[in-house]
């Protein structure tokens, strides 16, 4: 068991996309089955089209974004829930002047990430 404050967890800027950062809230070392991460994409920011070898379960915390999942484009916003199957290409682009934030839970398996662009 662990309890911690989100304010004590470092935020890491991602080397791909623009204005995108990540916090690892529950690491693969802490959770026996899943890891939990928080992503923040600043206004005018994006995460490029990519695919992961593990599925993603996501809960949108703030803002809105255009999300591409496979061949579908969707607008997601605060309180929406998103499921992305493993191997399916996906991307995010923030809409409006508020950061888009979401929790992302992934199984504790090797995650191979491939950029599609």
Tab-separated table of C-alpha atoms in Angstrom:
chain	number	residue	atom	x	y	z
A	1	UNK	CA	0.000	0.000	0.000
A	2	UNK	CA	1.160	3.530	-0.668
A	3	UNK	CA	-0.305	6.985	-0.286
A	4	UNK	CA	1.417	10.028	-1.733
A	5	UNK	CA	0.693	13.536	-2.928
A	6	UNK	CA	0.639	14.325	-6.631
A	7	UNK	CA	2.623	17.458	-5.715
A	8	UNK	CA	5.576	15.296	-4.612
A	9	UNK	CA	5.835	13.368	-7.898
A	10	UNK	CA	8.170	14.762	-10.557
A	11	UNK	CA	6.776	15.833	-13.930
A	12	UNK	CA	8.852	14.726	-16.904
A	13	UNK	CA	8.667	16.507	-20.271
A	14	UNK	CA	8.341	14.018	-23.119
A	15	UNK	CA	10.865	14.170	-25.975
A	16	UNK	CA	8.177	13.708	-28.654
A	17	UNK	CA	5.330	15.996	-29.620
A	18	UNK	CA	5.035	19.503	-28.181
A	19	UNK	CA	4.077	20.699	-24.709
A	20	UNK	CA	3.529	17.181	-23.380
A	21	UNK	CA	4.605	15.924	-19.966
A	22	UNK	CA	4.015	12.874	-17.785
A	23	UNK	CA	3.893	11.960	-14.100
A	24	UNK	CA	4.212	8.327	-13.047
A	25	UNK	CA	1.710	8.125	-10.181
A	26	UNK	CA	1.949	4.365	-9.609
A	27	UNK	CA	4.945	2.726	-11.259
A	28	UNK	CA	5.246	-0.822	-12.561
A	29	UNK	CA	7.372	-1.500	-9.463
A	30	UNK	CA	4.551	-0.413	-7.125
A	31	UNK	CA	1.423	-1.876	-8.717
A	32	UNK	CA	1.333	-5.634	-9.261
A	33	UNK	CA	-0.900	-5.440	-12.358
A	34	UNK	CA	-1.170	-1.856	-13.626
A	35	UNK	CA	0.766	1.398	-13.749
A	36	UNK	CA	-0.975	4.780	-13.501
A	37	UNK	CA	0.334	7.873	-15.235
A	38	UNK	CA	-0.928	11.455	-15.580
A	39	UNK	CA	-0.360	13.187	-18.902
A	40	UNK	CA	-0.564	16.954	-19.408
A	41	UNK	CA	-0.680	18.454	-22.899
A	42	UNK	CA	-0.435	22.253	-22.884
A	43	UNK	CA	-2.564	24.518	-25.138
A	44	UNK	CA	-1.392	24.130	-28.773
A	45	UNK	CA	0.411	20.947	-27.692
A	46	UNK	CA	0.196	17.493	-29.192
A	47	UNK	CA	1.396	13.913	-28.927
A	48	UNK	CA	2.131	12.453	-32.378
A	49	UNK	CA	0.565	9.375	-33.916
A	50	UNK	CA	2.056	6.303	-32.258
A	51	UNK	CA	1.162	2.801	-31.154
A	52	UNK	CA	1.871	0.860	-27.972
A	53	UNK	CA	2.137	-2.864	-27.415
A	54	UNK	CA	-0.154	-2.556	-24.353
A	55	UNK	CA	-3.749	-1.324	-24.034
A	56	UNK	CA	-4.589	2.049	-22.435
A	57	UNK	CA	-7.454	2.870	-20.082
A	58	UNK	CA	-7.822	6.653	-19.759
A	59	UNK	CA	-9.877	9.109	-17.734
A	60	UNK	CA	-9.900	12.760	-18.861
A	61	UNK	CA	-9.310	15.184	-15.984
A	62	UNK	CA	-9.344	18.612	-17.674
A	63	UNK	CA	-9.548	20.408	-20.988
A	64	UNK	CA	-10.354	18.888	-24.360
A	65	UNK	CA	-8.472	17.356	-27.252
A	66	UNK	CA	-8.888	15.850	-30.663
A	67	UNK	CA	-7.931	12.205	-30.278
A	68	UNK	CA	-7.231	9.980	-33.246
A	69	UNK	CA	-7.672	6.265	-32.528
A	70	UNK	CA	-7.139	4.075	-35.565
A	71	UNK	CA	-9.187	5.633	-38.372
A	72	UNK	CA	-11.544	7.551	-36.034
A	73	UNK	CA	-11.224	11.190	-34.914
A	74	UNK	CA	-12.997	12.101	-31.692
A	75	UNK	CA	-13.241	15.139	-29.443
A	76	UNK	CA	-12.762	14.159	-25.801
A	77	UNK	CA	-13.159	16.361	-22.740
A	78	UNK	CA	-13.136	16.348	-18.951
A	79	UNK	CA	-14.867	13.278	-17.475
A	80	UNK	CA	-14.722	11.248	-20.716
A	81	UNK	CA	-13.342	7.717	-20.596
A	82	UNK	CA	-11.187	6.384	-23.433
A	83	UNK	CA	-10.035	2.845	-24.213
A	84	UNK	CA	-7.225	2.301	-26.710
A	85	UNK	CA	-6.511	-1.342	-27.651
A	86	UNK	CA	-2.902	-2.490	-27.932
A	87	UNK	CA	-1.286	-1.919	-31.323
A	88	UNK	CA	-3.813	0.719	-32.474
A	89	UNK	CA	-2.297	4.028	-33.661
A	90	UNK	CA	-3.409	7.074	-31.661
A	91	UNK	CA	-2.570	10.749	-31.195
A	92	UNK	CA	-3.717	13.784	-29.186
A	93	UNK	CA	-3.989	17.503	-29.989
A	94	UNK	CA	-5.185	19.968	-27.378
A	95	UNK	CA	-8.182	22.142	-28.251
A	96	UNK	CA	-8.758	25.566	-26.709
A	97	UNK	CA	-6.690	27.474	-24.173
A	98	UNK	CA	-6.790	24.951	-21.315
A	99	UNK	CA	-4.314	22.106	-20.859
A	100	UNK	CA	-5.660	18.645	-21.653
A	101	UNK	CA	-4.970	16.290	-18.745
A	102	UNK	CA	-5.748	12.614	-18.373
A	103	UNK	CA	-4.940	9.583	-16.274
A	104	UNK	CA	-3.653	6.599	-18.225
A	105	UNK	CA	-3.573	3.105	-16.768
A	106	UNK	CA	-1.581	0.398	-18.534
A	107	UNK	CA	-0.890	-3.245	-17.682
A	108	UNK	CA	2.524	-4.116	-16.273
A	109	UNK	CA	3.883	-5.686	-19.437
A	110	UNK	CA	6.700	-4.561	-21.690
A	111	UNK	CA	5.433	-1.524	-23.612
A	112	UNK	CA	7.014	-1.151	-27.037
A	113	UNK	CA	6.206	2.293	-28.479
A	114	UNK	CA	6.424	2.961	-32.218
A	115	UNK	CA	6.023	6.405	-33.777
A	116	UNK	CA	3.922	6.392	-36.947
A	117	UNK	CA	5.077	9.782	-38.240
